[in-house]
Short mmCIF file of C-alpha atoms in Angstrom, two decimals:
data_model
loop_
_atom_site.label_atom_id
_atom_site.label_comp_id
_atom_site.label_asym_id
_atom_site.label_seq_id
_atom_site.Cartn_x
_atom_site.Cartn_y
_atom_site.Cartn_z
CA UNK A 1 93.91 59.61 108.41
CA UNK A 2 96.01 60.14 105.29
CA UNK A 3 94.10 61.23 102.20
CA UNK A 4 93.84 58.73 99.35
CA UNK A 5 96.04 60.60 96.95
CA UNK A 6 99.10 62.76 97.57
CA UNK A 7 101.27 64.82 95.23
CA UNK A 8 104.88 65.87 95.75
CA UNK A 9 105.95 69.26 94.45
CA UNK A 10 109.42 70.75 94.57
CA UNK A 11 110.42 74.40 94.34
CA UNK A 12 113.39 74.84 92.01
CA UNK A 13 114.06 78.59 92.15
CA UNK A 14 113.22 81.60 94.29
CA UNK A 15 114.28 84.05 91.59
CA UNK A 16 115.77 84.07 88.12
CA UNK A 17 119.43 83.97 89.11
CA UNK A 18 119.01 81.34 91.84
CA UNK A 19 121.29 78.29 92.22
CA UNK A 20 120.54 75.45 89.82
CA UNK A 21 122.14 72.43 91.60
CA UNK A 22 119.56 72.23 94.42
CA UNK A 23 116.79 72.00 91.80
CA UNK A 24 118.61 69.22 89.95
CA UNK A 25 119.05 67.35 93.25
CA UNK A 26 115.32 67.70 93.93
CA UNK A 27 114.34 66.36 90.52
CA UNK A 28 116.79 63.44 90.84
CA UNK A 29 116.10 62.45 94.42
CA UNK A 30 112.90 64.13 95.58
CA UNK A 31 110.41 61.57 94.24
CA UNK A 32 108.57 64.55 92.77
CA UNK A 33 105.52 64.79 90.55
CA UNK A 34 106.14 68.46 89.72
CA UNK A 35 108.93 71.00 89.95
CA UNK A 36 108.07 74.69 89.90
CA UNK A 37 110.51 77.48 89.04
CA UNK A 38 109.36 80.94 90.12
CA UNK A 39 111.71 83.31 88.33
CA UNK A 40 109.82 86.52 87.62
CA UNK A 41 110.21 89.50 89.97
CA UNK A 42 107.80 92.44 89.93
CA UNK A 43 110.05 94.62 87.78
CA UNK A 44 111.67 91.93 85.61
CA UNK A 45 108.88 91.67 83.08
CA UNK A 46 109.20 95.31 82.00
CA UNK A 47 112.89 94.78 81.29
CA UNK A 48 112.02 91.58 79.42
CA UNK A 49 109.45 93.51 77.34
CA UNK A 50 112.17 95.99 76.35
CA UNK A 51 114.37 93.10 75.30
CA UNK A 52 111.56 91.59 73.23
CA UNK A 53 111.04 94.93 71.46
CA UNK A 54 114.69 94.83 70.39
CA UNK A 55 114.59 91.15 69.41
CA UNK A 56 111.27 89.27 69.02
CA UNK A 57 113.02 85.96 69.77
CA UNK A 58 114.08 87.19 73.23
CA UNK A 59 112.30 88.52 76.31
CA UNK A 60 112.30 85.26 78.26
CA UNK A 61 114.35 84.42 81.33
CA UNK A 62 118.12 84.78 80.72
CA UNK A 63 118.85 81.50 82.54
CA UNK A 64 116.19 79.46 80.71
CA UNK A 65 118.58 77.55 78.49
CA UNK A 66 121.05 76.78 81.27
CA UNK A 67 118.26 75.59 83.60
CA UNK A 68 116.59 73.46 80.96
CA UNK A 69 119.89 71.82 79.98
CA UNK A 70 120.53 70.90 83.60
CA UNK A 71 116.99 69.80 84.48
CA UNK A 72 115.26 68.32 81.44
CA UNK A 73 117.10 64.96 81.28
CA UNK A 74 116.23 64.27 84.95
CA UNK A 75 112.65 65.49 84.51
CA UNK A 76 112.23 62.96 81.70
CA UNK A 77 113.87 60.02 83.46
CA UNK A 78 111.96 60.64 86.70
CA UNK A 79 108.66 61.70 85.09
CA UNK A 80 108.62 65.11 86.74
CA UNK A 81 106.54 67.82 85.11
CA UNK A 82 108.05 71.30 85.04
CA UNK A 83 106.08 74.53 85.44
CA UNK A 84 107.74 77.94 85.35
CA UNK A 85 107.15 81.61 84.63
CA UNK A 86 110.51 81.73 82.82
CA UNK A 87 108.51 82.67 79.73
CA UNK A 88 108.56 86.23 81.14
CA UNK A 89 107.59 88.61 78.31
CA UNK A 90 107.80 85.92 75.64
CA UNK A 91 106.49 82.45 76.63
CA UNK A 92 106.29 81.33 72.99
CA UNK A 93 109.96 82.05 72.32
CA UNK A 94 110.79 80.37 75.64
CA UNK A 95 108.84 77.25 74.66
CA UNK A 96 110.55 77.15 71.23
CA UNK A 97 113.96 77.49 72.86
CA UNK A 98 113.08 74.71 75.34
CA UNK A 99 112.01 72.45 72.47
CA UNK A 100 115.36 73.14 70.83
CA UNK A 101 117.24 72.27 74.04
CA UNK A 102 115.18 69.07 74.29
CA UNK A 103 116.11 68.05 70.76
CA UNK A 104 119.80 68.81 71.39
CA UNK A 105 119.68 66.57 74.45
CA UNK A 106 118.03 63.79 72.44
CA UNK A 107 114.77 64.04 74.39
CA UNK A 108 112.12 63.43 71.76
CA UNK A 109 108.39 64.04 72.04
CA UNK A 110 108.36 66.46 74.93
CA UNK A 111 105.16 68.47 74.85
CA UNK A 112 105.97 72.05 75.78
CA UNK A 113 103.19 74.54 76.45
CA UNK A 114 103.44 78.31 76.27
CA UNK A 115 100.79 80.03 78.40
CA UNK A 116 100.21 83.66 77.48
CA UNK A 117 97.52 86.31 77.41
CA UNK A 118 98.91 88.21 80.37
CA UNK A 119 100.13 91.02 78.13
CA UNK A 120 97.25 93.51 78.34
CA UNK A 121 98.94 96.64 77.06
CA UNK A 122 96.50 96.92 74.15
CA UNK A 123 93.58 96.77 76.59
CA UNK A 124 94.64 99.68 78.79
CA UNK A 125 92.18 102.50 79.19
CA UNK A 126 94.43 105.52 79.65
CA UNK A 127 91.80 107.74 81.21
CA UNK A 128 89.82 105.21 83.24
CA UNK A 129 92.63 103.04 84.66
CA UNK A 130 94.20 104.56 87.76
CA UNK A 131 97.36 103.55 89.59
CA UNK A 132 96.62 101.97 92.95
CA UNK A 133 99.37 103.77 94.85
CA UNK A 134 99.43 107.26 93.39
CA UNK A 135 95.81 107.49 92.18
CA UNK A 136 97.05 109.07 88.94
CA UNK A 137 95.41 108.04 85.70
CA UNK A 138 97.60 106.27 83.14
CA UNK A 139 97.29 109.22 80.78
CA UNK A 140 99.90 111.18 82.78
CA UNK A 141 102.53 108.72 81.51
CA UNK A 142 101.47 108.78 77.88
CA UNK A 143 104.22 107.39 75.68
CA UNK A 144 106.40 106.35 78.59
CA UNK A 145 104.52 103.08 79.17
CA UNK A 146 106.52 100.01 78.15
CA UNK A 147 104.51 97.09 79.41
CA UNK A 148 101.34 95.99 81.16
CA UNK A 149 101.11 92.43 82.39
CA UNK A 150 98.19 90.99 84.33
CA UNK A 151 98.75 88.43 87.04
CA UNK A 152 96.98 85.39 85.62
CA UNK A 153 95.60 82.60 87.80
CA UNK A 154 95.68 78.84 87.26
CA UNK A 155 93.41 78.69 84.19
CA UNK A 156 96.02 78.62 81.40
CA UNK A 157 98.28 76.16 83.23
CA UNK A 158 95.25 73.93 83.86
CA UNK A 159 94.44 73.84 80.14
CA UNK A 160 98.02 72.82 79.40
CA UNK A 161 98.00 70.10 82.06
CA UNK A 162 94.70 68.75 80.79
CA UNK A 163 96.23 68.57 77.31
CA UNK A 164 99.11 66.51 78.69
CA UNK A 165 101.92 69.07 78.57
CA UNK A 166 105.22 67.98 80.13
CA UNK A 167 106.68 71.45 80.44
CA UNK A 168 104.67 74.63 80.92
CA UNK A 169 106.15 78.07 80.44
CA UNK A 170 104.11 81.08 81.43
CA UNK A 171 104.51 84.83 81.47
CA UNK A 172 103.07 86.77 84.41
CA UNK A 173 101.15 84.39 86.66
CA UNK A 174 100.55 84.96 90.37
CA UNK A 175 103.40 83.14 92.09
CA UNK A 176 101.29 80.80 94.27
CA UNK A 177 99.08 79.93 91.28
CA UNK A 178 102.08 78.17 89.69
CA UNK A 179 101.81 75.71 92.59
CA UNK A 180 98.02 75.70 92.91
CA UNK A 181 97.43 74.69 89.27
CA UNK A 182 98.83 71.13 89.49
CA UNK A 183 96.84 70.53 92.69
CA UNK A 184 93.57 71.60 91.09
CA UNK A 185 94.44 69.42 88.09
CA UNK A 186 95.45 66.31 90.04
CA UNK A 187 92.73 66.43 92.68
CA UNK A 188 89.93 67.83 90.57
CA UNK A 189 89.27 70.62 93.07
CA UNK A 190 86.34 72.87 92.29
CA UNK A 191 87.28 76.44 91.40
CA UNK A 192 84.57 77.49 93.85
CA UNK A 193 85.95 75.53 96.79
CA UNK A 194 87.70 78.54 98.28
CA UNK A 195 88.94 76.91 101.51
CA UNK A 196 90.77 74.27 99.41
CA UNK A 197 92.13 76.86 96.99
CA UNK A 198 93.29 78.84 100.05
CA UNK A 199 95.22 75.80 101.30
CA UNK A 200 96.88 75.31 97.93
CA UNK A 201 97.73 79.02 97.83
CA UNK A 202 99.31 78.83 101.28
CA UNK A 203 101.43 75.95 100.03
CA UNK A 204 102.41 77.98 96.97
CA UNK A 205 103.29 81.02 99.05
CA UNK A 206 105.46 78.97 101.44
CA UNK A 207 107.26 77.31 98.52
CA UNK A 208 107.66 80.13 96.01
CA UNK A 209 110.94 81.50 97.39
CA UNK A 210 112.60 78.07 97.23
CA UNK A 211 115.52 78.09 99.70
CA UNK A 212 113.99 80.69 102.02
CA UNK A 213 111.66 78.21 103.74
CA UNK A 214 114.66 75.88 104.18
CA UNK A 215 116.63 78.44 106.17
CA UNK A 216 117.94 80.65 103.38
CA UNK A 217 117.80 84.34 104.34
CA UNK A 218 117.21 83.23 107.92
CA UNK A 219 120.56 82.77 109.67
CA UNK A 220 121.82 85.58 111.91
CA UNK A 221 124.97 83.76 112.97
CA UNK A 222 124.04 83.99 116.67
CA UNK A 223 120.48 83.18 117.71
CA UNK A 224 119.36 81.71 114.42
CA UNK A 225 121.93 79.07 113.43
CA UNK A 226 121.36 77.24 110.16
CA UNK A 227 123.47 74.16 109.32
CA UNK A 228 125.40 73.84 106.07
CA UNK A 229 124.13 76.94 104.23
CA UNK A 230 126.71 76.34 101.49
CA UNK A 231 124.64 73.36 100.35
CA UNK A 232 121.18 74.80 101.09
CA UNK A 233 118.41 72.46 99.99
CA UNK A 234 115.22 73.57 98.28
CA UNK A 235 111.81 72.57 99.64
CA UNK A 236 109.46 69.71 98.85
CA UNK A 237 105.77 69.84 99.71
CA UNK A 238 103.62 66.77 99.94
CA UNK A 239 99.95 67.59 99.72
CA UNK A 240 96.84 65.44 100.00
CA UNK A 241 93.60 65.67 98.05
CA UNK A 242 91.97 67.22 101.16
CA UNK A 243 94.49 70.08 101.14
CA UNK A 244 96.55 68.85 104.10
CA UNK A 245 100.27 69.24 103.54
CA UNK A 246 103.75 69.32 104.96
CA UNK A 247 106.99 70.97 103.91
CA UNK A 248 110.30 69.13 103.96
CA UNK A 249 113.62 68.88 102.08
CA UNK A 250 116.10 66.26 100.96
CA UNK A 251 117.81 64.52 103.87
CA UNK A 252 121.40 65.17 102.84
CA UNK A 253 120.90 68.82 101.85
CA UNK A 254 121.90 71.80 104.00
CA UNK A 255 119.57 74.20 105.76
CA UNK A 256 116.58 73.34 107.90
CA UNK A 257 112.80 73.40 107.81
CA UNK A 258 111.13 74.26 111.11
CA UNK A 259 108.24 76.32 112.44
CA UNK A 260 110.38 79.48 112.58
CA UNK A 261 111.55 79.29 108.95
CA UNK A 262 107.94 78.63 107.90
CA UNK A 263 106.61 81.60 109.89
CA UNK A 264 109.08 84.04 108.30
CA UNK A 265 108.22 82.79 104.84
CA UNK A 266 104.47 82.79 105.48
CA UNK A 267 104.48 86.52 106.25
CA UNK A 268 107.00 87.45 103.57
CA UNK A 269 105.50 90.04 101.18
CA UNK A 270 102.07 89.63 102.78
CA UNK A 271 99.93 92.57 103.83
CA UNK A 272 96.66 91.57 105.54
CA UNK A 273 97.24 87.89 106.42
CA UNK A 274 93.48 87.24 106.40
CA UNK A 275 93.14 88.56 102.84
CA UNK A 276 96.00 87.54 100.57
CA UNK A 277 94.66 88.49 97.17
CA UNK A 278 95.27 86.13 94.25
CA UNK A 279 93.48 85.72 90.91
CA UNK A 280 91.70 82.54 92.07
CA UNK A 281 91.01 83.04 95.76
CA UNK A 282 91.37 85.50 98.60
CA UNK A 283 93.54 83.28 100.77
CA UNK A 284 93.27 83.48 104.55
CA UNK A 285 96.55 82.80 106.37
CA UNK A 286 95.40 84.26 109.71
CA UNK A 287 94.70 80.89 111.37
CA UNK A 288 97.69 79.01 109.99
CA UNK A 289 99.89 77.21 112.49
CA UNK A 290 102.82 74.87 112.10
CA UNK A 291 103.74 71.61 113.76
CA UNK A 292 107.21 70.08 113.52
CA UNK A 293 106.31 66.43 113.01
CA UNK A 294 109.85 65.21 112.35
CA UNK A 295 113.25 66.75 111.90
CA UNK A 296 112.96 69.09 108.85
CA UNK A 297 109.32 68.19 108.33
CA UNK A 298 106.60 70.72 109.18
CA UNK A 299 102.88 70.06 108.92
CA UNK A 300 100.80 73.14 108.03
CA UNK A 301 97.30 73.61 109.47
CA UNK A 302 94.57 76.20 109.31
CA UNK A 303 94.88 77.77 105.84
CA UNK A 304 91.61 78.78 104.23
CA UNK A 305 90.15 81.09 101.64
CA UNK A 306 87.23 83.24 100.52
CA UNK A 307 85.66 84.14 97.19
CA UNK A 308 87.83 86.13 94.80
CA UNK A 309 87.44 89.78 93.94
CA UNK A 310 86.90 89.47 90.18
CA UNK A 311 89.84 91.80 89.59
CA UNK A 312 93.35 91.12 88.36
CA UNK A 313 96.40 93.11 89.33
CA UNK A 314 98.34 94.49 86.39
CA UNK A 315 101.96 95.63 86.65
CA UNK A 316 102.52 98.60 84.39
CA UNK A 317 106.14 99.32 83.50
CA UNK A 318 107.24 102.73 82.24
CA UNK A 319 110.26 104.92 81.63
CA UNK A 320 110.78 107.16 84.62
CA UNK A 321 113.93 109.18 84.05
CA UNK A 322 117.45 108.41 85.18
CA UNK A 323 119.34 107.48 88.27
CA UNK A 324 122.75 109.03 88.81
CA UNK A 325 125.14 107.52 91.32
CA UNK A 326 128.58 108.98 92.01
CA UNK A 327 130.93 108.19 94.85
CA UNK A 328 134.19 109.42 96.36
CA UNK A 329 136.20 108.24 99.37
CA UNK A 330 137.92 110.14 102.18
CA UNK A 331 140.37 108.42 104.53
CA UNK A 332 142.31 109.09 107.71
CA UNK A 333 141.77 111.88 110.21
CA UNK A 334 138.72 114.08 109.71
CA UNK A 335 137.35 111.73 107.06
CA UNK A 336 133.79 112.39 108.21
CA UNK A 337 134.34 116.16 108.30
CA UNK A 338 135.67 116.11 104.75
CA UNK A 339 132.74 113.95 103.64
CA UNK A 340 130.30 116.42 105.14
CA UNK A 341 132.20 119.30 103.56
CA UNK A 342 131.92 117.59 100.18
CA UNK A 343 128.14 117.31 100.67
CA UNK A 344 127.93 121.05 101.38
CA UNK A 345 129.90 121.80 98.21
CA UNK A 346 127.66 119.58 96.06
CA UNK A 347 124.53 121.21 97.50
CA UNK A 348 125.91 124.66 96.74
CA UNK A 349 126.83 123.63 93.19
CA UNK A 350 123.33 122.28 92.56
CA UNK A 351 121.88 125.63 93.58
CA UNK A 352 124.37 127.72 91.63
CA UNK A 353 123.91 125.70 88.48
CA UNK A 354 120.17 125.44 89.04
CA UNK A 355 120.49 121.71 88.40
CA UNK A 356 117.09 120.04 88.67
CA UNK A 357 116.84 116.74 90.51
CA UNK A 358 113.57 115.04 91.47
CA UNK A 359 115.13 113.34 94.46
CA UNK A 360 118.64 113.30 95.92
CA UNK A 361 120.31 111.28 98.64
CA UNK A 362 123.67 111.77 100.36
CA UNK A 363 125.00 108.60 101.98
CA UNK A 364 128.14 108.62 104.07
CA UNK A 365 128.88 104.94 103.71
CA UNK A 366 130.23 103.51 106.92
CA UNK A 367 128.35 106.17 108.88
CA UNK A 368 124.72 106.54 107.90
CA UNK A 369 123.93 104.82 104.62
CA UNK A 370 121.28 102.48 106.04
CA UNK A 371 119.89 103.93 109.28
CA UNK A 372 120.25 107.68 108.99
CA UNK A 373 118.51 108.73 112.15
CA UNK A 374 120.59 106.51 114.41
CA UNK A 375 123.93 108.16 113.78
CA UNK A 376 125.78 109.51 116.77
CA UNK A 377 129.38 109.72 117.93
CA UNK A 378 130.92 107.93 115.00
CA UNK A 379 134.54 108.71 114.24
CA UNK A 380 135.43 106.66 111.18
CA UNK A 381 138.87 106.39 109.59
CA UNK A 382 137.35 105.96 106.18
CA UNK A 383 134.10 107.03 104.65
CA UNK A 384 132.69 106.87 101.16
CA UNK A 385 130.36 109.63 100.06
CA UNK A 386 127.63 108.43 97.74
CA UNK A 387 125.51 110.99 95.94
CA UNK A 388 122.47 109.41 94.32
CA UNK A 389 119.91 111.42 92.40
CA UNK A 390 116.91 110.90 90.21
CA UNK A 391 116.65 113.16 87.19
CA UNK A 392 114.27 113.56 84.29
CA UNK A 393 116.90 113.63 81.58
CA UNK A 394 120.24 111.94 81.03
CA UNK A 395 122.02 115.31 80.69
CA UNK A 396 121.14 116.32 84.24
CA UNK A 397 122.30 112.95 85.52
CA UNK A 398 125.60 113.44 83.70
CA UNK A 399 126.08 116.90 85.17
CA UNK A 400 125.39 115.57 88.64
CA UNK A 401 127.95 112.75 88.49
CA UNK A 402 130.50 115.14 87.03
CA UNK A 403 130.00 117.50 89.97
CA UNK A 404 131.15 114.69 92.23
CA UNK A 405 134.14 113.95 90.02
CA UNK A 406 135.28 117.58 90.03
CA UNK A 407 135.67 117.31 93.79
CA UNK A 408 139.03 115.71 92.91
CA UNK A 409 140.64 119.08 92.24
CA UNK A 410 138.01 121.44 93.65
CA UNK A 411 136.92 119.78 96.86
CA UNK A 412 138.18 118.65 100.26
CA UNK A 413 141.66 117.16 100.70
CA UNK A 414 142.63 113.68 99.64
CA UNK A 415 139.41 112.52 98.05
CA UNK A 416 139.94 109.39 95.95
CA UNK A 417 138.38 106.52 94.05
CA UNK A 418 135.58 108.31 92.23
CA UNK A 419 133.03 106.10 90.53
CA UNK A 420 130.11 107.24 88.38
CA UNK A 421 127.11 105.52 86.89
CA UNK A 422 123.90 106.54 85.16
CA UNK A 423 121.04 104.08 84.71
CA UNK A 424 117.66 104.40 83.12
CA UNK A 425 114.81 103.86 85.56
CA UNK A 426 112.05 101.45 84.61
CA UNK A 427 109.33 102.08 87.16
CA UNK A 428 106.47 99.76 88.02
CA UNK A 429 103.03 100.67 89.29
CA UNK A 430 99.90 98.57 89.59
CA UNK A 431 96.35 98.91 88.36
CA UNK A 432 93.35 96.58 88.60
CA UNK A 433 91.33 95.32 85.65
CA UNK A 434 88.31 93.02 85.42
CA UNK A 435 89.26 89.36 85.32
CA UNK A 436 86.67 88.69 82.59
CA UNK A 437 88.62 90.90 80.22
CA UNK A 438 91.66 88.63 80.27
CA UNK A 439 91.68 85.29 78.45
CA UNK A 440 94.69 83.02 78.87
CA UNK A 441 95.87 81.21 75.75
CA UNK A 442 98.02 78.13 75.23
CA UNK A 443 100.22 77.02 72.34
CA UNK A 444 102.20 73.80 72.09
CA UNK A 445 105.62 72.90 70.77
CA UNK A 446 107.33 69.51 70.41
CA UNK A 447 110.95 68.71 71.08
CA UNK B 1 116.17 93.88 126.84
CA UNK B 2 115.78 94.45 123.14
CA UNK B 3 113.22 93.06 120.72
CA UNK B 4 115.96 90.92 119.13
CA UNK B 5 116.26 88.92 122.38
CA UNK B 6 112.76 87.49 121.99
CA UNK B 7 111.82 87.89 118.32
CA UNK B 8 112.97 87.47 114.75
CA UNK B 9 111.84 89.29 111.65
CA UNK B 10 111.89 89.60 107.85
CA UNK B 11 111.02 92.43 105.46
CA UNK B 12 109.03 91.94 102.27
CA UNK B 13 108.32 94.59 99.64
CA UNK B 14 105.59 95.36 97.12
CA UNK B 15 105.76 98.61 95.23
CA UNK B 16 106.50 101.42 97.67
CA UNK B 17 105.08 99.40 100.58
CA UNK B 18 107.02 97.12 102.89
CA UNK B 19 105.92 94.62 105.49
CA UNK B 20 108.03 93.65 108.47
CA UNK B 21 107.09 90.53 110.40
CA UNK B 22 107.90 90.32 114.10
CA UNK B 23 107.84 86.72 115.30
CA UNK B 24 108.36 85.54 118.89
CA UNK B 25 111.03 82.86 119.21
CA UNK B 26 108.90 81.44 122.01
CA UNK B 27 105.15 81.91 121.65
CA UNK B 28 104.83 82.65 125.38
CA UNK B 29 106.55 86.00 124.72
CA UNK B 30 103.87 87.07 122.24
CA UNK B 31 101.86 89.09 124.82
CA UNK B 32 104.94 91.23 125.61
CA UNK B 33 105.47 91.92 121.93
CA UNK B 34 101.79 92.65 121.40
CA UNK B 35 101.74 95.09 124.30
CA UNK B 36 104.99 96.89 123.59
CA UNK B 37 105.58 96.82 119.86
CA UNK B 38 102.79 99.17 118.96
CA UNK B 39 102.19 100.92 115.67
CA UNK B 40 103.13 104.27 117.20
CA UNK B 41 106.37 102.92 118.62
CA UNK B 42 107.36 101.28 115.33
CA UNK B 43 106.62 104.49 113.49
CA UNK B 44 108.80 106.51 115.87
CA UNK B 45 111.57 103.94 115.77
CA UNK B 46 111.86 103.85 111.99
CA UNK B 47 111.66 107.64 111.85
CA UNK B 48 111.93 109.32 108.48
CA UNK B 49 112.41 106.01 106.66
CA UNK B 50 108.68 105.38 106.54
CA UNK B 51 106.57 108.29 105.27
CA UNK B 52 103.15 106.65 104.99
CA UNK B 53 100.66 104.83 107.16
CA UNK B 54 101.71 101.93 109.42
CA UNK B 55 99.19 99.13 110.04
CA UNK B 56 99.64 96.20 112.43
CA UNK B 57 98.13 92.74 111.90
CA UNK B 58 98.10 90.25 114.75
CA UNK B 59 98.68 86.51 114.33
CA UNK B 60 98.25 84.99 117.81
CA UNK B 61 98.39 81.41 116.50
CA UNK B 62 101.92 82.07 115.24
CA UNK B 63 102.96 84.36 118.08
CA UNK B 64 103.63 86.93 115.40
CA UNK B 65 102.66 90.34 114.08
CA UNK B 66 102.92 91.87 110.65
CA UNK B 67 103.57 95.58 110.18
CA UNK B 68 102.61 97.01 106.81
CA UNK B 69 104.13 100.40 105.99
CA UNK B 70 103.36 102.61 103.05
CA UNK B 71 105.73 105.02 101.31
CA UNK B 72 108.71 103.27 102.80
CA UNK B 73 111.02 102.79 99.81
CA UNK B 74 111.39 106.29 98.44
CA UNK B 75 109.22 105.41 95.44
CA UNK B 76 109.69 101.63 95.18
CA UNK B 77 112.43 99.18 94.31
CA UNK B 78 113.18 100.39 90.80
CA UNK B 79 113.15 104.07 91.73
CA UNK B 80 114.62 104.17 95.21
CA UNK B 81 117.92 105.99 95.60
CA UNK B 82 118.71 103.99 98.71
CA UNK B 83 121.46 101.38 98.75
CA UNK B 84 118.94 98.92 100.20
CA UNK B 85 116.21 99.45 97.64
CA UNK B 86 114.03 96.65 99.06
CA UNK B 87 114.18 97.81 102.68
CA UNK B 88 115.40 94.35 103.62
CA UNK B 89 117.80 95.62 106.30
CA UNK B 90 114.96 97.36 108.15
CA UNK B 91 113.83 94.09 109.77
CA UNK B 92 117.07 93.76 111.72
CA UNK B 93 116.98 97.47 112.48
CA UNK B 94 113.52 97.09 114.05
CA UNK B 95 114.81 94.26 116.27
CA UNK B 96 117.03 96.82 118.00
CA UNK B 97 113.93 98.33 119.61
CA UNK B 98 114.32 98.44 123.41
CA UNK B 99 111.65 96.68 125.47
CA UNK B 100 110.54 97.32 129.01
CA UNK B 101 111.67 94.31 131.07
CA UNK B 102 108.95 94.73 133.71
CA UNK B 103 106.29 93.42 131.37
#
């Protein structure tokens, strides 16, 4: 029996730089109630924080304006609400910019909410907070810390929906919570009904990478054929008030939705499938199964959930030295031998000069740059040596890349095409803090 | 026979940890995968790439397994010196694992 009320949600982006046309198609033709744009990768928010430090009006998603220009008119004419984490490090500036775009497009009276409160850098306890992976306390990084953003749950988005916002821009929010929030709002789900919250979280997790559940990142060209990838459609989920749902896509879009595409997406970036930790529920995906009910329409069964942990994950971004990358090519006979000789020379130079590197990698591209241990009996006509190293200071990085360049006149025969780059590393590690410590806040702007 | 003949796969990453799903094309092949694609074998097959612990989760209702591997990205996406900083290519690498056809 179909539940009394159903909601249709579209996924408009799997990452910041994703295609915009499929989202516009969804808003125009998907008969949607909501469109969600998940645009914030683990490391992106630290970079956005750096940008905000340089200019307080920036620090939001670089494609915000372009996306809003393309989507807002259709959102208004089709009454589709838009929720996105494109606020990144600066949801307020993002909401102001969106209001400006709305006014330019002649769309009056849009209520735009900025959800924030995820920035917890002032709340860090440098001696008590410990990184989950390394076990180090934050104090070892001292002044190097740039940002600390907690993964918020649905609470801030819910407040904005209850206040009638048309567009909601958040900073760091757990990806599936972007999808769960409108369900809780529309269906009045209890925040203690964990099996229901688990179902909504499963929906969010399947949808959050947009095109991936529709066959993007799936095709292998042989056993896994996907039709019309050049016009890949983004997914639509229709969910009932009882948490039952299916995933589908627009009929005339490319790609496909079937049990196999859903299975790959379900396990993507999941650790223990029976305990997928989110700020609102510990979702249980271990009994999920899929049924193809029509072409490109998959019903999802068996998702559930358990009580939450009371902790929030916080991504801490910090300066972590420099990455040097220098490359040189060798062609023709004995290319591999000359590449290997070049590696020996670089190693000797590092020792002689007592050049300190924290980590170094020698890739012979075309031979062993991806699967090092599987190399045997390769006789290439061209190889590219890549020397990549991590250093504490920029000076060491510079010395390293110059050592590769001096192979031109000091190294093996016929080396060519040197390239050099040095980039600053912004590292990310996670800590946990008590959920009670973090209070989401909402501010509104009008177009 | 190789794993790629009966299964597909995708890598996901979080910090310095990756997960690689192994999903039977046909759920009837799940018992073969469960028997042969063990944690020890995966660890050996990926060699030096993965430095930390490898844990296997079973999903019989999907005919799938999920391998979670720590210290697999040389420090994580923003710090890894590797060309494939996310470890995304490792899923197709794992599918090259040979299987015993008698099972």
